[in-house]
Amino acid sequence: MREALKDAKVSRETGAATSTAASRSGDREWPRPERCRVITIANQKGGVGKTTSSVNLAASLAMHGAQVLVVDLDPQGNASTALGIDHHAEVPSIYDVLIEDMPLAEIVVPAPEIPNLFCAPATLNLAGAEIELVSKVARESRLQRALEAYDKEKFDYVLIDCPPSLGLLTVNALVGGEELLIPIQCEYYALEGLGQLIRTVDLVKAHLNPTLSVSTILLTMYDARTRLAAQVAEDVRNHFGDVVLGTVIPRSVRVSEAPSYGQSVMTYDPGSSGALAYSEAASEMAHRGAGAVQ
């Protein structure tokens, strides 16, 4: 496990973690950043909680007064599903933005369950985008250009949900974002491939987006009954330090059930352990990031 961490080094530019997130998560409104924070949520491993974290962090932030946009860059469209957004093939989607140069404003729609929360949906058309992007001019920065042309400053947060790969869609998300949030599951093989992700981030910083920084690591699927989960969490904290949120996300049946009802767990079962944990994690993000994005 420790071997997997040797090549994974991240910047600690974002300051210390907030230790009082649990007490703050109950605040009616959380601090809002001075300007829009564009956060890419990526990990090329599948099943680590990228989409679940994108949706529930976004819902938590929106429920505490922030204006939030979720950009669904995964061809499976699971974030769109979980937010109750229609995303069949005929719906204008992020595919049209990346491939057809459609303005982002034409595809953004409000999430029906939660005020202040919006989504740029993905459709199955996006599955072919990796190939179609190859021949496009400035193929790595098409999402960045769309975001720059969009009035994103009306939002406090833009969260970009990535597919489980390091292809052109994820590279577009890394170029378009200013911060990177990496979900890491507290299980065996959790750190496998993490070094490759960090090396990709370093390449993007060197050649395409010098402002990108790994601002947040979120531990997911934590099972307090196992020694392994505690060991993974300890190793990640020892290696990455302050960028790891103090809050961990436990395994939760309710979190898994919520998308089948077109909801985040925040509305499906707000009293569940998963909902409370995501609320605390979002609070920690909001408090540690208040004023941090200059």
Coordinates of C-alpha atoms in Angstrom, one line a residue:
M1 CA 0.0 0.0 0.0
R2 CA 2.8 2.4 0.9
E3 CA 4.6 1.5 -2.3
A4 CA 1.6 2.8 -4.3
L5 CA 2.0 6.2 -2.6
K6 CA 5.7 6.8 -3.4
D7 CA 5.0 8.5 -6.7
A8 CA 1.9 10.3 -5.6
K9 CA 2.9 13.8 -4.5
V10 CA 0.5 16.7 -4.4
S11 CA 0.7 20.4 -3.7
R12 CA -0.5 21.5 -0.3
E13 CA -1.3 25.0 -1.5
T14 CA -4.8 25.1 -0.1
G15 CA -4.0 25.3 3.6
A16 CA -5.0 23.2 6.7
A17 CA -8.1 21.2 7.0
T18 CA -10.9 22.5 9.1
S19 CA -11.3 20.3 12.2
T20 CA -14.7 21.6 13.2
A21 CA -16.6 20.6 10.1
A22 CA -19.0 18.4 12.1
S23 CA -20.2 21.3 14.2
R24 CA -20.4 23.6 11.2
S25 CA -22.4 21.3 8.9
G26 CA -25.5 22.2 10.8
D27 CA -25.2 25.9 10.0
R28 CA -28.0 27.3 8.0
E29 CA -25.8 28.9 5.4
W30 CA -22.1 28.2 4.9
P31 CA -19.5 30.7 3.8
R32 CA -19.5 31.3 0.0
P33 CA -16.2 31.7 -1.9
E34 CA -15.2 35.1 -3.2
R35 CA -15.5 33.8 -6.8
C36 CA -16.6 30.6 -8.5
R37 CA -14.6 27.5 -7.5
V38 CA -14.3 25.0 -10.4
I39 CA -13.6 21.6 -8.9
T40 CA -12.9 18.5 -11.0
I41 CA -13.7 15.2 -9.3
A42 CA -11.5 12.5 -10.8
N43 CA -10.0 9.1 -10.2
Q44 CA -9.5 6.7 -13.1
K45 CA -10.5 3.7 -10.9
G46 CA -14.1 2.8 -11.2
G47 CA -16.4 2.4 -8.2
V48 CA -14.6 4.8 -5.9
G49 CA -17.6 7.2 -5.5
K50 CA -16.8 10.0 -8.0
T51 CA -20.4 10.5 -9.2
T52 CA -21.9 9.8 -5.7
S53 CA -19.6 12.4 -4.2
S54 CA -20.2 14.9 -7.1
V55 CA -24.0 14.7 -6.6
N56 CA -24.2 14.7 -2.8
L57 CA -21.5 17.4 -2.3
A58 CA -23.3 19.6 -4.8
A59 CA -26.7 18.9 -3.2
S60 CA -25.3 19.7 0.3
L61 CA -23.7 22.9 -0.9
A62 CA -26.9 24.0 -2.7
M63 CA -29.0 23.2 0.4
H64 CA -26.8 25.6 2.4
G65 CA -27.2 28.6 0.2
A66 CA -24.6 28.1 -2.6
Q67 CA -25.3 28.2 -6.3
V68 CA -23.9 25.0 -7.7
L69 CA -23.5 23.6 -11.3
V70 CA -22.7 19.9 -11.9
V71 CA -21.1 19.2 -15.3
D72 CA -21.6 15.5 -16.1
L73 CA -18.7 14.3 -18.2
D74 CA -19.4 10.6 -17.8
P75 CA -21.1 9.0 -20.8
Q76 CA -23.1 6.8 -18.4
G77 CA -24.9 10.0 -17.3
N78 CA -25.2 8.7 -13.7
A79 CA -24.9 12.2 -12.2
S80 CA -27.7 13.4 -14.5
T81 CA -29.8 10.5 -13.4
A82 CA -29.2 11.1 -9.7
L83 CA -30.2 14.7 -10.0
G84 CA -33.4 13.8 -11.8
I85 CA -32.3 15.3 -15.1
D86 CA -33.7 14.0 -18.4
H87 CA -30.8 12.9 -20.5
H88 CA -32.0 10.8 -23.4
A89 CA -30.2 11.0 -26.8
E90 CA -32.3 14.0 -28.1
V91 CA -31.5 16.2 -25.1
P92 CA -28.9 18.9 -25.7
S93 CA -25.9 17.8 -23.6
I94 CA -22.3 18.4 -22.8
Y95 CA -21.5 16.3 -26.0
D96 CA -23.0 19.2 -28.1
V97 CA -20.8 21.7 -26.2
L98 CA -17.6 19.7 -26.7
I99 CA -18.1 18.5 -30.3
E100 CA -20.6 21.0 -31.8
D101 CA -19.5 24.2 -30.0
M102 CA -23.0 24.7 -28.6
P103 CA -22.9 27.4 -25.8
L104 CA -23.0 25.9 -22.3
A105 CA -25.9 28.1 -21.4
E106 CA -28.1 26.3 -23.8
I107 CA -27.8 22.9 -22.1
V108 CA -27.7 23.9 -18.3
V109 CA -31.0 22.9 -16.6
P110 CA -32.1 23.2 -13.0
A111 CA -32.3 20.1 -10.8
P112 CA -36.0 19.6 -9.9
E113 CA -35.6 18.5 -6.3
I114 CA -33.1 21.1 -5.0
P115 CA -33.2 24.9 -5.5
N116 CA -29.8 26.5 -6.4
L117 CA -28.6 23.3 -8.1
F118 CA -28.1 23.0 -11.8
C119 CA -26.7 20.4 -14.2
A120 CA -25.1 20.2 -17.6
P121 CA -26.3 16.7 -18.5
A122 CA -24.5 13.9 -20.3
T123 CA -26.1 11.6 -22.9
L124 CA -24.8 8.3 -24.5
N125 CA -23.6 10.4 -27.4
L126 CA -20.7 11.3 -25.2
A127 CA -19.4 7.7 -25.5
G128 CA -18.1 8.6 -28.9
A129 CA -16.6 11.9 -27.9
E130 CA -13.2 10.5 -27.0
I131 CA -12.7 9.5 -30.7
E132 CA -14.3 12.6 -32.2
L133 CA -12.2 15.0 -30.0
V134 CA -9.0 13.6 -31.5
S135 CA -9.5 15.6 -34.7
K136 CA -10.7 18.8 -33.0
V137 CA -8.6 21.9 -32.7
A138 CA -7.5 22.5 -29.1
R139 CA -9.0 19.2 -28.2
E140 CA -7.8 19.2 -24.6
S141 CA -9.2 22.7 -23.7
R142 CA -12.7 22.6 -25.3
L143 CA -14.4 22.4 -21.9
Q144 CA -12.2 25.2 -20.6
R145 CA -13.2 27.4 -23.5
A146 CA -16.9 26.7 -22.9
L147 CA -16.6 27.6 -19.3
E148 CA -14.8 30.8 -20.0
A149 CA -17.5 31.8 -22.5
Y150 CA -20.2 31.0 -19.9
D151 CA -21.2 33.3 -17.1
K152 CA -20.0 30.9 -14.4
E153 CA -19.5 33.6 -11.9
K154 CA -23.2 33.4 -11.1
F155 CA -22.3 30.1 -9.4
D156 CA -20.3 29.5 -6.3
Y157 CA -19.2 26.0 -7.3
V158 CA -18.8 24.2 -10.6
L159 CA -18.3 20.4 -9.9
I160 CA -17.1 18.4 -12.9
D161 CA -17.8 14.6 -12.7
C162 CA -15.4 12.6 -14.7
P163 CA -15.5 9.1 -16.3
P164 CA -13.4 6.3 -14.9
S165 CA -10.5 6.8 -17.3
L166 CA -7.6 9.2 -18.1
G167 CA -8.8 9.9 -21.7
L168 CA -9.6 13.2 -23.4
L169 CA -12.8 13.7 -21.4
T170 CA -10.9 13.6 -18.1
V171 CA -8.1 15.7 -19.5
N172 CA -10.7 18.3 -20.6
A173 CA -12.0 18.3 -17.0
L174 CA -8.4 18.8 -15.6
V175 CA -7.7 21.6 -18.0
G176 CA -11.1 23.2 -17.2
G177 CA -10.8 23.0 -13.5
E178 CA -8.8 25.0 -11.0
E179 CA -9.0 22.4 -8.2
L180 CA -9.0 18.6 -8.2
L181 CA -10.9 16.5 -5.7
I182 CA -9.8 12.8 -5.6
P183 CA -12.2 10.3 -4.0
I184 CA -10.3 7.3 -2.6
Q185 CA -12.1 4.2 -1.3
C186 CA -10.9 2.7 1.9
E187 CA -10.3 -0.7 0.5
Y188 CA -7.5 -3.0 -0.8
Y189 CA -6.1 -1.7 -4.1
A190 CA -7.5 1.7 -3.3
L191 CA -4.2 3.4 -4.1
E192 CA -3.5 1.5 -7.2
G193 CA -3.1 3.9 -10.1
L194 CA -3.1 6.9 -7.9
G195 CA 0.5 7.7 -8.9
Q196 CA -0.5 7.6 -12.6
L197 CA -3.3 10.2 -11.9
I198 CA -0.9 12.5 -10.1
R199 CA 1.6 12.2 -12.9
T200 CA -1.2 13.1 -15.4
V201 CA -2.1 16.1 -13.2
D202 CA 1.6 17.2 -13.2
L203 CA 1.6 17.0 -17.0
V204 CA -1.6 19.0 -17.3
K205 CA -0.1 21.7 -14.9
A206 CA 3.1 21.8 -16.9
H207 CA 1.6 22.1 -20.4
L208 CA -2.1 23.1 -20.2
N209 CA -3.3 24.4 -16.9
P210 CA -0.7 25.8 -14.5
T211 CA -3.4 26.8 -12.0
L212 CA -4.6 23.3 -11.3
S213 CA -4.0 22.0 -7.8
V214 CA -5.0 18.9 -5.8
S215 CA -7.1 20.7 -3.2
T216 CA -9.1 17.9 -1.6
I217 CA -9.0 14.1 -1.0
L218 CA -12.1 12.4 0.2
L219 CA -12.1 9.0 1.8
T220 CA -15.1 7.0 0.8
M221 CA -16.7 3.6 1.5
Y222 CA -15.2 3.5 5.0
D223 CA -16.2 0.4 7.0
A224 CA -15.4 1.0 10.6
R225 CA -15.6 -2.7 11.3
T226 CA -12.4 -3.5 9.4
R227 CA -8.8 -2.8 10.3
L228 CA -8.1 -2.4 6.5
A229 CA -10.2 0.7 6.2
A230 CA -8.5 2.3 9.2
Q231 CA -5.1 1.4 7.7
V232 CA -5.9 2.9 4.3
A233 CA -7.2 6.1 5.9
E234 CA -4.0 6.3 8.0
D235 CA -1.7 5.8 5.1
V236 CA -3.5 8.4 2.9
R237 CA -3.5 11.0 5.7
N238 CA 0.2 10.4 6.5
H239 CA 1.1 10.8 2.8
F240 CA -1.2 13.7 1.7
G241 CA -1.6 15.5 5.0
D242 CA -3.9 18.5 5.1
V243 CA -5.6 18.0 1.7
V244 CA -7.4 15.0 3.1
L245 CA -10.8 16.0 4.5
G246 CA -11.3 15.1 8.1
T247 CA -14.7 13.6 7.3
V248 CA -14.9 10.1 5.9
I249 CA -17.9 8.7 3.9
P250 CA -19.2 5.4 5.3
R251 CA -20.6 2.5 3.3
S252 CA -24.3 3.2 3.2
V253 CA -27.2 1.4 1.5
R254 CA -29.2 4.6 1.3
V255 CA -26.5 6.3 -0.7
S256 CA -26.6 3.4 -3.2
E257 CA -30.4 3.4 -3.4
A258 CA -31.0 7.2 -3.9
P259 CA -30.1 7.4 -7.6
S260 CA -32.7 4.8 -8.6
Y261 CA -35.3 7.3 -7.4
G262 CA -33.7 10.2 -9.3
Q263 CA -32.4 11.8 -6.1
S264 CA -29.3 12.5 -4.1
V265 CA -29.2 10.9 -0.7
M266 CA -29.6 14.4 0.8
T267 CA -33.2 14.4 -0.3
Y268 CA -33.9 10.7 -0.3
D269 CA -32.9 10.1 3.3
P270 CA -31.4 13.2 4.9
G271 CA -31.0 11.5 8.3
S272 CA -29.0 8.6 7.0
S273 CA -25.3 8.1 7.9
G274 CA -24.3 8.8 4.3
A275 CA -26.2 12.0 4.0
L276 CA -24.9 13.3 7.3
A277 CA -21.3 12.4 6.3
Y278 CA -21.6 14.1 2.9
S279 CA -23.1 17.2 4.6
E280 CA -20.1 17.3 6.9
A281 CA -17.7 16.9 4.1
A282 CA -19.3 19.7 2.1
S283 CA -19.2 21.9 5.1
E284 CA -15.5 21.2 5.5
M285 CA -15.0 22.1 1.8
A286 CA -17.0 25.3 2.2
H287 CA -15.2 26.5 5.3
R288 CA -11.7 25.6 4.3
G289 CA -12.3 27.2 0.9
A290 CA -13.9 30.4 2.0
G291 CA -11.7 33.2 0.7
A292 CA -9.0 30.7 -0.5
V293 CA -9.7 31.2 -4.2
Q294 CA -8.3 34.6 -5.0

